[in-house]
Each structure stands twice: as structure tokens, then as C-alpha cells.
């Protein structure tokens, strides 16, 4: 279907699929199209349209002219080529421009942006970044006056309608340009400010406010003579058009320029220079802008693990908010502050404020901030939380005594203050499946890796040869910017395939030798170590025990296996070390899992934790077996949801060999290469490794620490569950480091043979049941 583009701001321009339409028989046809497009919300009666365009004609003649004009219009729009979705909906009584048609209309876009600004919740439009972006879009759309140089001299009704629309659009455009001129001036972007001011003067030469803005900008740029000349131009136009003299404010500005009192003032900017080009995070920046613009926003905390990019995002957010606050924005790094009592000194230094006098530093800073309107970012706050009682913290005092100061804080842990809005930051975007080089560039994780790799090796190119391994690296680090930067630094000496392989084996290769990098960010291990030190003893013990889980887990499993209370789990979530999804399941970053697995191994608790892990899931399997048995008796066949509890747990446990090798007592439970399994039937319509796929079976249970000699057999669609033997007994027992497995009935031999499930123990029909050992 052809796309119609209608531009009514400035000269009337109509195009179809990018090709200008110029074959309109009359101006009335173009006028009819403009009117119908703008009033497309409801059908227009034919007699009203005839009166609008031919007010001086008899009714019959006017209706005949309308029929003829509609015919010309439909021919010009090639309505016969888009019969499925016509642009004009015509019947005996009414005509309507189809709002569902494939078209764009600049006036409709302009009106929508203006309405969005009016409805948006913010303190002031002048300090609201989302609304300023809308004003920028409105200014770009406004090429000129509505239907410029287009008139219907014999249709006063149409001209009245067009004049009202023109005046409203003109007023909205002038107000948008005035606001943008002031905004760019505050940011120090004088070139863009002057451009917006000139547009105002061109649209409305007698607008004194625009002349004053232009005079001031010229003076700030050192063009004193041009500024004085602009005053004379303003005075002459006012005399000619309105017969008045300039206002006192304009004359005072003129005198100040003559005395050379107007100088360029550098905008308030307490921001350090960005070390590299910012990549991605468009969604995060847009959401933060919405939060910071809200009238009730006082404190936003960017929370995430080390290396996730909190500081860089905060710095970029401040850069985008320059010019929106009367007293500017400021970035205060706190990583070198060792105690909460030094926070006031650090903030004062960043603001260029000297502390002196008998009052305490906190009190002096609070008095300074009391009347300020600013956005203040405090970076790396987590290590100060334990040292700073929240009842009397400086942060809380700023919130209560400096009402126009908004705080943006980065921390690995939330502050738990009433005013706090927590923004959880995750990794950069990356594709879950392999994509083409062209598509991959749209993912921010891939873009960041490529940028860093080209700094390390200018010959690096994201071609088809290296792309699969780059995507694998992005997935292994789950889009963590620090991990991507550290991995990309190796491309000058290592192939991307080698880098990916080493990361999968051990994250210790993710290091840098750069001297000007924060010690906490010189490796992922250093980042993990820093977070580890901030934990309490109970949190460290709990986190280490969670290494027993190779995939997701729920609260019940964490409670029994890791002795994790709800409070401990919540604390680890708040400190960005554990993630909880909407279903209540918990997950760990795979590289963090490598780190805490080492901690578990060094704790001396590994054998006990892994045994408890096996015991918990053996009990779980037996409970599900009972449930499946009862279900088979009560319903005809099985639906897939019957198996979801099983698949939810065991679809995330990983391969048998991986867990067996991770277990410190793997040598005592048989050969690692032959780690045992519980095998149950498969459900048609699902894919391998827990992924659904059309017509493919799904192994329901595959736990490497469970033993089954003759397993339950489930065949999807059957009404029965056949029990040939009880499932998973041995792993339920306590395994001691000496190598013997104790059961209630006495010791059992520790041979590899007894741990291996025997093929052929299954009686089944069709392909619904798996009868092998589910090899890796």
C-alpha cells in the first residue's frame, strides 16, 4: 500500500511513496484534502463540505462541484491502487479521511507533541527534558506558517478555518522557540540558541522578547556592534508596525551592552570529561529523564552490581540535564571517601564552596544548598551506608532542608529512604541468538565491544568471521560493560574465539593493565571482591552456599540448601548480587557464580551443601512422582502444565558433567563422565534443554546427583504412569568425605556401577520415552 505524506506547515506539499503529487486539478481539491486530513476524527457531511468550499454557489451546484472534486482527488491519490485500505471513505451523505490509512500529517504530529507537553507531569516545562525534546521536534516540524501562500479567495469559511488553525500553530511554535532559546543559552550552546532566536524574529518581527534574546546572545558571543544594531532594528520595526517605542527592559539591555556589561558566562557545569563515547542506554536515559522531571522526585538511586555502568550512566544523565536547573548539575565521586563524616567536605569541594567558620561542615553545606536548584549526583555510595546512620545522615538532611535539590546516587545497595526511587540497572542489550553483522550493530553490548576493540586494535572489524564469538562473549558476561571492555582489550593479542573460551572456563582473564582505571574495575574479580567485602558474615555464608545451584531456584530451595532466610535473600537482592524475577525465582550472574563457587570450596561447607542440595531435589522428585501418579488416575492423559513444576526446577540445573565436576565430592559418587540421572518421559511439542520446539520431546528430569535404576515412565497422552521401581534413593542419603554412602539400612558400596542407570529398564511405546542416560 502506498504511503501518503501531507505537509501543511509552510508551503503545501503532498507526496506518495516519496514522489511529489502535483496533478491536482484545482486548488479546491488540495484544500479539501487538507481539511479532511486535519478533521479525520469524524465523518464530514457532504452539504457542509460543499458550503465550506463553495459558499456563494447554489446548493445543487456546490454539491456537484464537490462530487467532481472528490473524483479528481481520488484519481490524484490513486485510490484504485489501494482498495484494501482506501484513504477516503465516501458514501452518499458523508466523506471522511481514513484515520487508519497509511499516511503522515505534520500538523497532526505537531498537535500531538503540544498536547503531550500540556498533559505531562513535571515541575516546569522549561526544566523538563522530555518536554524540551518534544519542543525540539515541534520546532523541526514547523517549516513555516500553516498553508503558507495558499488562499481560496472565494471561500471565506475555509479561510476563517485556516486562519484560526494558523494562529494557534503560530503561537505554539513561537512559545516553543522562545523556550528553546532560553534552554540552549543556559547550556552554553549559543549557536543553537541564536538559531532559535532568529526563527522567532523571522516569524514575528515585532516580538520584542525575541529581539532581546538575540541582542543578549550577540553580546555574549562578543559581537557588540551586531547586538547594538539589533536594538535599532527592533526599534524601527516597532515604530513602523505598531507605532510604539521599545519597552524599558529592552532599552536597559541596550544600555548595558553599550557599557560592555554583558559578557559570556560559562554555564554551571561540575562534570568531569567523559573518558569515552557513550554507547546505548537510550531506554534508561529516557526513563531517568521522566523520573527526574516528576514534581515529587527527590532521590533516584541507580542500583546494580559493580561494572554494570552506573557511574557512566549517571554522568551521561547529568550531561543531558545541563541547563535544566538554575544552579546547574554536579558530579561528586565518593569512592575515595573513607567515612561519612567527610561527605560534606567532598561535596563542597565539587561545588566550589569553601567551608569555614564555627558551624559544622554538614550545617554549612546545608545552608549553602537551601536556596539552590540543582541536580546533584553522588557516585559510589555503597561503602558509606554502614558508617552513616540514616536517621541523621547528610543525605536525609539535604532532602528535608534543600527542597529544590534533586539527588542522583549510584550504589551497589539501595539506601532504604522514604523518598528513594530505586532504578535497577542491568547489562547492555545483546542478541540471544546469532544475527547478521548489520543487525548486531543495533545491540549496545556489541557496539561497545566493537568500540573498545578498535581502540585496542585499529584493524578490528565486526565481520562474519569474528561475530559469532563476539556474540558469545556478550552472552557470557551478560552485557556487563566492564566485562565487555576488559574482554575487548585482548583482541590485539588473542582471537575472539580464544577470549570467549577462556571466559567460559574462568573469568580471571578479564583484567586490564591500564594505570588510570579505578582499582575496583581493573578486573571482574576485583569488582566481586569489593562487593564481597561489603557483605555481612551471614550474607557471605549465604551467598557462597547459593553456588550449589547451577540455575534458577526458589525460596524454598534456598532456605533448605543455603539456610537463606527471606531477609538474607532480600539483602543480597538489594546489594545487586542476586536477581529475582516476577515469578519469585532467583538467579545469579554466571561469572559471579564462578567466584562464589570458589568461596564455597574454601569454606569447608561444600560437601554438606551439595548433599543437602541433592537431598532437597530428591524429595522434590518423589513429590512430583506422587503428583503425576494421582493426576494420571484423575484425568485423561497429561497436559504440559502437569510437568511444569518439574521442568521449572530441572530445566535450569545444567548438564550432569558440569555439576558433577563442580562438586567437591564428585570422586566419591562415581566417574564424573558418567554422572547418573533420573530419566522420565518426554512431552511432544517441546525442544531440547527445556526449550519448546514443535514436535520435539523434552527430557523432564535430569539431575546429575540423583540415581535411578528403573525410573518412572510417562508417556504424553497416556492415562497411566508405570512404576517399575522407586526413584532416586541413593542421593537422598548423607555422603561423607571418606567415600562411603550411608543409608538407613546400612552402608552401600561406592562403586561406579551402582551409580549408573541401566539402559533398557524402560517399557514404552513410540518416541515418548527416553531410555538412555541423557548424555551431555
XYZ file of C-alpha atoms in Angstrom:
776
model
C 0.000 0.000 0.000
C 1.349 3.425 -0.970
C 2.334 5.843 1.794
C 0.902 9.369 1.659
C 2.825 12.279 3.229
C 0.994 15.564 3.745
C 2.903 18.666 4.855
C 0.774 21.693 5.648
C 3.327 23.677 7.689
C 4.991 26.009 5.230
C 4.100 25.540 1.578
C 1.620 22.733 0.947
C 3.491 19.592 -0.142
C 1.930 16.208 -0.848
C 3.849 13.088 -1.863
C 3.011 9.449 -2.448
C 5.797 6.963 -1.694
C 8.249 9.851 -1.774
C 7.121 11.127 -5.167
C 5.533 14.618 -5.189
C 1.887 14.750 -6.234
C 1.359 17.764 -8.459
C -1.539 16.652 -10.660
C -4.371 18.153 -8.610
C -6.962 19.597 -10.967
C -7.794 22.617 -8.759
C -6.787 24.323 -5.528
C -10.167 23.257 -4.156
C -9.053 19.627 -4.401
C -5.923 20.373 -2.345
C -7.943 22.412 0.135
C -10.440 19.567 0.503
C -7.614 17.101 1.180
C -6.055 19.406 3.797
C -9.383 19.915 5.573
C -10.362 16.231 5.555
C -6.907 15.134 6.771
C -6.946 17.566 9.705
C -10.568 16.764 10.628
C -10.243 12.996 10.172
C -11.621 12.239 13.623
C -15.202 12.096 12.352
C -17.091 11.964 9.022
C -17.891 15.270 7.310
C -21.338 15.805 5.809
C -21.340 16.469 2.086
C -23.514 19.561 2.353
C -21.171 21.074 4.981
C -18.140 20.463 2.754
C -19.925 21.988 -0.232
C -20.756 25.102 1.804
C -17.185 25.311 3.144
C -15.606 25.395 -0.307
C -18.343 26.964 -2.443
C -20.242 29.256 -0.061
C -21.515 31.527 -2.862
C -22.827 28.724 -5.081
C -26.385 27.327 -5.024
C -26.663 24.074 -3.088
C -27.076 21.859 -6.170
C -24.150 23.473 -7.925
C -21.964 23.285 -4.796
C -22.746 19.577 -4.322
C -21.998 18.901 -7.983
C -18.647 20.692 -7.611
C -17.907 18.570 -4.537
C -18.628 15.335 -6.439
C -16.339 16.409 -9.252
C -13.587 17.499 -6.837
C -13.813 14.212 -4.955
C -13.367 12.377 -8.257
C -10.271 14.442 -9.088
C -8.920 13.933 -5.586
C -9.336 10.156 -5.620
C -7.655 9.995 -9.014
C -4.745 12.097 -7.756
C -4.355 9.846 -4.702
C -4.574 6.715 -6.907
C -7.353 5.271 -4.787
C -7.799 2.405 -7.250
C -4.337 1.110 -6.250
C -5.111 0.861 -2.530
C -8.591 -0.582 -2.442
C -7.857 -2.668 0.670
C -7.364 0.423 2.863
C -8.671 3.460 0.983
C -7.587 6.918 2.085
C -11.067 8.353 1.553
C -14.225 6.821 2.999
C -17.076 8.092 0.846
C -20.826 7.406 0.911
C -23.977 9.246 -0.170
C -24.026 11.531 2.864
C -20.519 11.832 4.272
C -16.845 11.932 3.395
C -14.028 11.053 5.801
C -10.270 10.823 5.529
C -9.462 7.316 6.750
C -7.599 7.631 10.084
C -6.403 4.033 9.629
C -4.810 4.832 6.284
C -1.075 4.746 5.637
C -0.196 8.431 5.884
C 1.684 11.047 7.883
C 0.491 14.591 8.570
C 2.900 17.146 10.022
C 0.190 19.235 11.700
C -1.199 16.154 13.476
C 2.298 15.310 14.729
C 2.781 18.906 15.895
C -0.546 18.917 17.744
C 0.195 15.569 19.399
C 3.540 16.848 20.705
C 1.949 20.029 22.044
C -0.808 18.052 23.761
C 1.751 15.677 25.299
C 3.616 18.655 26.806
C 0.402 20.023 28.276
C -0.550 16.689 29.835
C 2.905 15.759 31.106
C 3.642 15.766 34.854
C 6.642 17.980 35.577
C 7.774 20.841 37.771
C 8.034 23.285 34.878
C 8.112 22.751 31.164
C 11.317 24.801 30.938
C 13.184 22.276 33.122
C 11.589 19.082 31.790
C 13.885 17.246 29.407
C 11.164 15.025 27.847
C 9.087 18.116 27.066
C 12.089 20.018 25.728
C 12.723 17.122 23.364
C 9.114 17.443 22.221
C 9.601 21.179 21.689
C 12.673 20.428 19.568
C 10.553 18.103 17.439
C 7.832 20.763 17.136
C 10.382 23.362 16.006
C 11.735 20.932 13.397
C 8.232 20.292 12.049
C 7.385 23.988 11.800
C 8.804 24.820 8.362
C 6.623 27.899 8.103
C 3.099 29.212 8.599
C 0.156 26.867 8.128
C -0.726 26.641 4.410
C 1.739 29.390 3.620
C 0.929 31.242 0.343
C -2.217 29.136 -0.129
C -5.528 31.007 -0.263
C -9.049 30.426 -1.527
C -10.285 33.927 -2.253
C -13.857 32.791 -2.967
C -14.225 30.691 0.209
C -14.400 32.836 3.334
C -15.431 29.917 5.548
C -12.364 27.896 4.568
C -10.123 30.941 5.117
C -11.633 31.527 8.575
C -10.953 27.898 9.493
C -7.400 28.131 8.140
C -6.747 31.442 9.946
C -7.780 30.061 13.347
C -5.619 26.982 12.819
C -2.720 29.146 11.577
C -2.807 31.450 14.601
C -2.847 28.594 17.114
C 0.039 26.794 15.408
C 1.978 30.070 15.130
C 1.584 30.796 18.848
C 2.652 27.283 19.831
C 5.714 27.484 17.568
C 6.763 30.896 18.930
C 6.475 29.704 22.550
C 8.451 26.559 21.749
C 11.239 28.562 20.072
C 11.374 31.060 22.941
C 11.736 28.239 25.478
C 14.394 26.513 23.381
C 16.382 29.749 23.002
C 16.483 30.149 26.768
C 17.348 26.471 27.274
C 20.281 26.454 24.830
C 21.557 29.708 26.335
C 21.647 28.119 29.802
C 23.513 25.123 28.391
C 26.061 27.401 26.760
C 25.096 26.247 23.267
C 24.959 29.791 21.907
C 24.866 28.799 18.237
C 21.660 26.792 18.636
C 20.201 29.470 20.895
C 20.820 32.163 18.278
C 19.266 29.997 15.563
C 16.055 29.606 17.620
C 16.004 33.355 18.341
C 16.375 34.225 14.632
C 13.456 31.891 13.813
C 11.289 33.845 16.246
C 12.240 37.162 14.676
C 11.534 35.834 11.191
C 8.122 34.513 12.217
C 7.174 37.585 14.254
C 9.420 40.632 13.547
C 7.729 42.805 16.187
C 8.301 40.276 19.014
C 10.408 42.255 21.465
C 11.282 39.249 23.663
C 12.963 37.591 20.683
C 14.952 40.735 19.870
C 16.164 40.902 23.481
C 17.237 37.275 23.392
C 19.102 37.892 20.151
C 20.777 41.058 21.458
C 21.990 39.266 24.563
C 23.305 36.289 22.573
C 25.205 38.522 20.155
C 26.762 40.376 23.080
C 27.712 37.101 24.797
C 29.435 35.953 21.629
C 31.469 39.174 21.541
C 29.546 40.759 18.666
C 28.790 44.027 20.472
C 28.204 46.072 17.316
C 25.761 43.490 15.935
C 23.908 43.467 19.273
C 23.530 47.271 19.222
C 22.415 47.157 15.585
C 19.788 44.568 16.513
C 18.318 47.050 19.000
C 17.993 49.650 16.245
C 16.287 47.089 14.021
C 13.859 46.264 16.819
C 13.097 49.961 17.448
C 12.459 50.624 13.745
C 10.112 47.635 13.296
C 8.104 48.528 16.392
C 7.675 52.093 15.173
C 6.652 51.007 11.670
C 4.359 48.128 12.584
C 2.882 49.159 15.924
C 3.780 52.813 16.338
C 5.418 52.251 19.754
C 8.862 52.575 21.331
C 10.803 49.645 22.810
C 9.955 48.585 26.348
C 12.086 49.767 29.258
C 13.567 46.286 29.652
C 14.800 46.350 26.040
C 16.287 49.830 26.454
C 18.033 48.816 29.699
C 19.596 45.832 27.932
C 20.750 48.146 25.139
C 22.442 50.456 27.657
C 24.098 47.512 29.424
C 25.525 46.287 26.119
C 26.852 49.776 25.380
C 28.632 49.724 28.768
C 30.004 46.238 27.898
C 28.329 44.718 30.944
C 27.018 41.661 29.079
C 29.707 39.006 28.897
C 29.671 35.333 28.020
C 29.283 33.323 31.207
C 30.345 29.679 31.162
C 27.397 27.504 32.158
C 27.458 25.923 35.590
C 28.965 22.511 34.924
C 30.512 20.369 37.621
C 31.050 17.401 35.329
C 34.318 15.599 34.642
C 35.098 14.928 30.987
C 33.740 11.647 29.650
C 36.581 9.140 29.096
C 34.944 7.508 26.050
C 31.987 7.908 23.750
C 28.746 6.876 25.419
C 27.076 3.803 23.914
C 23.473 2.650 24.222
C 21.211 3.083 27.264
C 18.625 5.082 25.285
C 15.764 3.483 27.210
C 17.440 4.013 30.578
C 18.182 7.682 29.837
C 14.601 8.293 28.723
C 13.199 6.637 31.840
C 15.553 8.553 34.126
C 14.552 11.814 32.425
C 10.909 11.021 33.153
C 11.693 10.249 36.799
C 13.818 13.355 37.328
C 11.186 15.617 35.750
C 8.378 14.435 38.037
C 7.303 17.060 40.603
C 7.580 14.612 43.501
C 11.042 13.245 42.614
C 13.727 13.950 45.220
C 16.086 10.963 45.216
C 16.866 8.432 42.491
C 19.298 5.609 43.267
C 20.942 3.760 40.400
C 21.464 0.270 41.803
C 23.434 -2.504 40.153
C 26.473 -4.760 40.548
C 29.999 -3.476 40.067
C 30.941 -2.806 36.452
C 27.346 -2.539 35.244
C 27.863 1.106 34.190
C 26.126 3.063 36.970
C 28.674 5.884 37.130
C 28.839 6.276 33.346
C 25.057 6.368 33.052
C 24.776 8.930 35.855
C 27.401 11.113 34.179
C 25.546 10.941 30.856
C 22.222 11.727 32.552
C 23.779 14.823 34.136
C 25.216 15.903 30.803
C 21.763 15.676 29.231
C 20.276 17.714 32.110
C 22.712 20.615 31.839
C 20.767 23.842 31.517
C 17.630 22.471 33.166
C 18.461 23.555 36.712
C 19.044 27.153 37.751
C 22.273 26.302 39.599
C 23.443 23.545 37.319
C 24.388 19.919 37.815
C 27.282 18.427 39.769
C 29.001 15.040 39.919
C 30.628 14.063 43.222
C 32.745 10.851 43.272
C 32.801 9.284 46.734
C 34.979 6.238 46.079
C 37.935 7.767 47.949
C 35.832 8.906 50.933
C 36.566 6.575 53.827
C 33.994 7.856 56.320
C 30.593 9.517 56.198
C 31.910 12.485 58.136
C 33.932 13.545 55.072
C 30.994 13.570 52.637
C 30.235 17.255 53.237
C 33.863 18.222 52.516
C 33.815 16.248 49.255
C 30.517 17.731 48.072
C 31.615 21.272 48.957
C 34.856 20.820 47.011
C 32.988 19.577 43.947
C 30.621 22.561 44.141
C 33.456 25.061 44.574
C 32.164 26.044 48.001
C 34.615 26.793 50.830
C 33.814 25.503 54.290
C 34.813 27.914 57.016
C 33.525 29.281 60.295
C 32.379 27.755 63.585
C 29.446 25.764 62.126
C 29.866 22.092 61.332
C 30.669 21.163 57.722
C 27.276 19.489 57.336
C 25.454 22.600 58.577
C 27.435 24.912 56.291
C 26.716 22.730 53.284
C 23.014 22.539 54.099
C 22.802 26.321 54.405
C 24.530 26.650 51.039
C 22.138 24.201 49.338
C 18.990 25.539 50.988
C 18.141 28.015 48.195
C 19.769 26.120 45.331
C 18.001 24.431 42.439
C 20.307 21.745 41.117
C 20.817 18.107 40.242
C 23.481 16.589 42.484
C 24.957 13.153 41.722
C 26.756 11.234 44.476
C 28.733 8.388 42.924
C 29.748 5.105 44.637
C 27.801 5.480 47.865
C 27.566 1.835 48.944
C 30.593 1.703 51.240
C 29.307 4.660 53.273
C 25.952 3.145 54.182
C 27.201 1.120 57.139
C 29.030 4.164 58.519
C 26.128 6.583 58.242
C 23.015 6.253 60.422
C 20.076 7.047 58.172
C 18.186 8.929 60.888
C 20.784 11.708 60.839
C 22.517 11.175 57.507
C 23.569 14.086 55.376
C 21.507 12.702 52.511
C 18.356 12.790 54.606
C 19.153 16.320 55.752
C 19.593 17.510 52.155
C 16.229 16.021 51.238
C 14.462 17.770 54.114
C 16.240 21.142 54.093
C 17.070 21.730 50.415
C 13.718 21.227 48.653
C 14.957 22.144 45.172
C 17.988 19.856 45.164
C 17.444 16.506 43.457
C 19.841 13.694 44.312
C 21.003 11.058 41.833
C 23.003 8.415 43.712
C 24.857 5.378 42.371
C 25.292 2.427 44.696
C 25.527 -1.326 44.723
C 22.950 -1.222 47.502
C 19.787 0.812 47.955
C 19.670 3.484 50.662
C 16.258 2.494 52.086
C 14.992 6.045 52.471
C 11.351 7.026 52.179
C 11.986 9.431 49.298
C 14.108 6.943 47.370
C 13.182 5.730 43.880
C 15.326 2.719 43.014
C 16.368 2.203 39.398
C 17.836 -1.272 38.899
C 20.422 -1.256 36.139
C 21.102 -4.333 34.028
C 23.577 -5.149 31.298
C 23.634 -3.751 27.782
C 21.464 -5.365 25.137
C 22.738 -8.353 23.153
C 21.048 -10.923 20.880
C 20.113 -14.262 22.381
C 20.642 -15.921 19.001
C 23.184 -15.342 16.257
C 22.330 -12.454 13.930
C 23.918 -10.746 10.948
C 26.629 -8.115 11.318
C 24.205 -5.417 10.246
C 21.624 -6.410 12.865
C 24.252 -6.953 15.574
C 25.350 -3.315 15.420
C 21.960 -2.289 16.829
C 22.725 -4.065 20.120
C 24.566 -1.836 22.570
C 26.716 -4.629 24.057
C 28.051 -5.491 20.608
C 28.587 -1.803 19.786
C 30.549 -1.247 22.998
C 32.726 -4.313 22.420
C 33.492 -3.146 18.866
C 34.352 0.374 20.060
C 36.716 -0.908 22.760
C 38.254 -3.490 20.427
C 39.021 -0.812 17.835
C 40.811 1.232 20.492
C 42.965 -1.813 21.232
C 43.472 -2.750 17.582
C 42.501 -0.295 14.846
C 42.267 -3.197 12.365
C 39.464 -4.886 14.278
C 36.272 -5.265 12.242
C 32.991 -6.837 13.242
C 32.829 -9.178 10.274
C 31.202 -12.552 9.834
C 34.352 -14.361 10.974
C 34.514 -12.875 14.460
C 30.829 -12.013 15.031
C 29.701 -15.404 16.478
C 32.477 -15.281 19.082
C 31.769 -11.628 19.915
C 28.132 -12.538 20.482
C 29.234 -15.424 22.687
C 31.376 -13.045 24.757
C 28.414 -10.681 25.138
C 26.263 -13.548 26.391
C 28.920 -14.894 28.738
C 29.261 -11.534 30.512
C 25.512 -10.847 30.083
C 26.153 -7.402 28.679
C 28.124 -6.066 31.666
C 30.072 -3.082 30.277
C 33.134 -3.731 32.439
C 33.318 -7.328 31.240
C 32.977 -6.217 27.626
C 35.703 -3.585 27.970
C 38.102 -5.999 29.668
C 37.455 -8.719 27.086
C 37.846 -6.337 24.135
C 41.218 -5.161 25.417
C 42.672 -8.595 24.498
C 41.840 -8.506 20.766
C 45.285 -7.194 19.847
C 46.875 -10.426 21.080
C 44.116 -13.051 21.250
C 41.469 -14.307 18.850
C 37.887 -13.671 19.895
C 37.264 -17.421 19.955
C 40.087 -17.868 22.498
C 38.791 -14.979 24.600
C 35.299 -16.499 24.714
C 36.664 -19.932 25.601
C 38.758 -18.593 28.477
C 35.903 -16.520 29.893
C 33.686 -19.596 29.880
C 36.357 -21.505 31.807
C 37.419 -18.758 34.214
C 36.626 -15.053 34.438
C 40.097 -14.249 35.801
C 41.304 -13.333 32.312
C 39.056 -10.262 32.438
C 41.685 -7.850 33.689
C 43.339 -4.661 32.475
C 46.790 -3.166 32.845
C 45.626 0.432 32.318
C 47.075 2.678 35.021
C 44.244 5.218 35.168
C 41.469 2.717 35.916
C 39.857 2.506 39.350
C 41.401 -0.494 41.193
C 37.909 -1.894 41.748
C 37.412 -2.035 37.973
C 40.738 -3.498 36.872
C 39.166 -6.936 36.805
C 35.802 -8.538 37.374
C 37.307 -10.414 40.290
C 38.288 -7.102 41.887
C 34.722 -5.891 41.424
C 33.353 -9.056 43.015
C 35.871 -8.819 45.855
C 34.789 -5.254 46.591
C 31.131 -6.306 46.801
C 32.089 -9.347 48.917
C 33.796 -7.124 51.497
C 30.657 -5.026 51.877
C 28.599 -8.044 52.954
C 27.930 -9.147 56.494
C 29.265 -12.533 57.617
C 25.795 -14.057 57.347
C 25.357 -12.696 53.817
C 28.761 -14.052 52.732
C 27.930 -17.511 54.038
C 24.519 -17.489 52.386
C 25.842 -16.262 49.036
C 28.582 -18.901 48.989
C 26.056 -21.682 49.659
C 23.933 -20.472 46.744
C 26.766 -21.627 44.453
C 25.246 -25.108 44.766
C 22.515 -24.003 42.361
C 23.565 -24.171 38.733
C 20.462 -22.344 37.552
C 17.435 -20.617 38.998
C 15.942 -21.583 42.339
C 13.021 -20.617 44.510
C 12.856 -19.516 48.137
C 12.058 -22.992 49.460
C 15.173 -24.455 47.834
C 17.353 -21.585 49.051
C 16.014 -21.939 52.582
C 16.817 -25.663 52.848
C 20.041 -25.816 50.826
C 21.668 -22.483 51.697
C 19.923 -21.725 55.021
C 18.804 -18.470 53.372
C 16.142 -16.531 55.196
C 13.874 -14.085 53.414
C 15.845 -11.247 54.997
C 19.182 -12.570 53.693
C 17.795 -13.059 50.186
C 16.324 -9.558 50.179
C 19.660 -8.162 51.357
C 21.529 -9.859 48.513
C 18.981 -8.521 46.019
C 19.307 -5.008 47.416
C 23.103 -5.289 47.089
C 22.793 -6.280 43.413
C 24.214 -9.781 43.859
C 21.007 -11.724 43.328
C 18.165 -11.194 40.899
C 14.518 -12.080 41.498
C 12.087 -12.296 38.602
C 8.342 -11.711 38.616
C 7.639 -15.393 39.363
C 9.681 -15.371 42.568
C 12.651 -17.311 41.196
C 16.205 -16.209 41.923
C 19.211 -16.207 39.585
C 22.924 -15.382 39.800
C 25.146 -13.912 37.106
C 27.222 -16.817 35.714
C 30.543 -15.024 36.275
C 29.579 -14.197 39.846
C 28.662 -17.876 40.227
C 32.234 -18.825 39.293
C 33.501 -16.517 42.018
C 31.200 -17.696 44.829
C 31.796 -21.342 43.882
C 35.434 -20.738 44.863
C 34.265 -19.189 48.115
C 32.105 -22.220 48.820
C 35.008 -24.542 48.123
C 37.229 -22.598 50.528
C 34.571 -22.511 53.260
C 34.731 -26.213 54.151
C 30.949 -26.466 53.775
C 30.859 -27.679 50.184
C 30.204 -31.370 50.881
C 27.389 -30.609 53.295
C 25.788 -28.029 50.983
C 25.910 -30.260 47.905
C 24.495 -33.180 49.860
C 21.649 -31.004 51.097
C 21.133 -29.860 47.520
C 20.790 -33.488 46.355
C 18.507 -34.348 49.284
C 16.179 -31.447 48.563
C 15.737 -32.274 44.891
C 15.348 -35.999 45.505
C 12.439 -35.220 47.808
C 11.083 -32.845 45.205
C 11.193 -35.592 42.538
C 9.356 -38.046 44.730
C 6.666 -35.465 45.467
C 6.240 -34.807 41.767
C 6.116 -38.526 41.054
C 3.233 -38.892 43.506
C 1.506 -35.940 41.915
C 1.923 -37.386 38.431
C 0.538 -40.724 39.601
C -2.555 -39.106 41.070
C -3.025 -36.955 38.029
C -2.884 -39.959 35.711
C -5.705 -41.557 37.661
C -7.908 -38.473 37.656
C -7.633 -37.193 34.099
C -7.314 -38.473 30.572
C -3.725 -38.092 29.524
C -1.390 -35.287 30.563
C -1.276 -31.704 29.510
C 2.071 -29.945 29.514
C 1.285 -27.797 32.624
C 1.305 -31.021 34.682
C 5.077 -31.196 34.155
C 5.856 -27.500 34.647
C 6.978 -27.777 38.300
C 9.464 -30.467 37.253
C 10.670 -28.620 34.169
C 10.919 -25.350 36.068
C 13.400 -26.851 38.513
C 15.353 -29.311 36.386
C 15.312 -27.418 33.097
C 17.693 -24.920 34.753
C 20.147 -27.213 36.514
C 22.601 -27.510 33.630
C 24.390 -30.612 32.333
C 25.298 -33.574 34.503
C 29.012 -33.363 33.923
C 29.170 -29.656 34.794
C 27.569 -30.149 38.190
C 29.490 -33.289 38.945
C 32.765 -31.522 38.238
C 31.680 -28.577 40.385
C 31.018 -30.906 43.303
C 33.979 -31.283 45.675
C 32.943 -34.871 46.377
C 32.408 -35.860 42.754
C 35.126 -38.525 43.001
C 33.107 -40.263 45.713
C 29.944 -40.672 43.678
C 31.389 -42.402 40.680
C 33.105 -41.429 37.484
C 32.435 -37.782 36.625
C 31.990 -38.640 32.980
C 29.171 -40.996 33.918
C 27.246 -38.801 36.317
C 23.883 -40.501 36.956
C 20.464 -39.202 36.004
C 16.822 -39.612 36.661
C 15.137 -40.009 33.303
C 11.462 -39.529 32.764
C 9.363 -39.324 29.666
C 9.218 -36.543 27.164
C 6.364 -34.324 26.139
C 5.788 -33.884 22.428
C 5.862 -30.272 21.293
C 8.890 -29.169 23.257
C 12.551 -28.808 22.392
C 15.932 -29.780 23.876
C 17.297 -28.410 27.137
C 13.971 -27.146 28.343
C 13.255 -25.087 25.226
C 9.939 -25.640 23.496
C 10.081 -26.678 19.863
C 7.400 -28.014 17.544
C 7.205 -31.755 17.531
C 10.303 -32.272 19.703
C 10.397 -34.183 23.017
C 11.549 -32.736 26.326
C 13.589 -34.612 28.967
C 11.731 -33.738 32.127
C 14.185 -34.765 34.815
C 17.975 -34.844 34.565
C 19.659 -34.309 37.916
C 23.326 -35.414 37.920
C 23.403 -36.251 41.617
C 20.327 -38.473 41.586
C 20.374 -42.215 40.992
C 17.744 -44.287 39.251
C 17.957 -47.926 38.348
C 14.449 -48.261 36.992
C 12.665 -44.974 36.526
C 9.094 -43.884 36.241
C 7.833 -43.877 32.682
C 5.482 -41.192 31.493
C 4.105 -41.131 28.015
C 2.335 -37.950 26.985
C -1.229 -38.701 26.051
C -1.371 -41.982 28.004
C -3.583 -42.364 31.039
C -1.006 -44.216 33.116
C 2.278 -43.791 34.908
C 4.085 -47.088 35.093
C 6.187 -47.601 38.234
C 8.903 -50.217 37.650
C 10.970 -49.151 40.680
C 11.175 -46.420 43.256
C 13.099 -43.382 42.033
C 16.291 -41.761 43.243
C 17.188 -43.355 46.569
C 20.927 -43.210 46.965
C 21.439 -39.455 46.560
C 18.938 -38.850 49.329
C 21.396 -40.259 51.830
C 24.251 -38.462 53.543
C 27.563 -38.652 51.689
C 30.637 -38.444 53.838
C 34.065 -37.314 52.607
C 35.559 -40.714 53.295
C 33.826 -42.138 50.302
C 31.055 -44.218 51.873
C 27.377 -43.502 51.367
C 25.257 -44.167 54.431
C 21.596 -45.129 54.226
C 19.079 -46.043 56.926
C 19.588 -49.711 56.064
C 23.371 -49.579 56.332
C 26.363 -48.724 54.158
C 26.216 -49.162 50.427
C 29.154 -49.922 48.161
C 30.718 -46.936 46.407
C 31.266 -48.461 43.010
C 30.678 -46.614 39.828
C 28.435 -49.415 38.587
C 25.767 -48.939 41.223
C 25.540 -45.254 40.304
C 24.911 -45.858 36.631
C 21.348 -46.119 35.415
C 20.993 -49.133 33.178
C 19.648 -48.668 29.663
C 16.807 -50.923 28.729
C 14.967 -50.720 32.045
C 12.101 -48.901 30.397
C 8.989 -50.329 28.806
C 7.436 -47.798 26.477
C 5.852 -47.370 23.095
C 6.614 -44.786 20.444
C 9.144 -41.992 20.888
C 7.638 -40.507 24.020
C 10.099 -42.096 26.432
C 13.871 -41.711 26.591
C 15.711 -44.905 27.530
C 19.367 -43.809 27.559
C 21.409 -41.883 30.065
C 20.688 -38.450 28.570
C 24.312 -37.809 27.568
C 25.676 -34.254 27.530
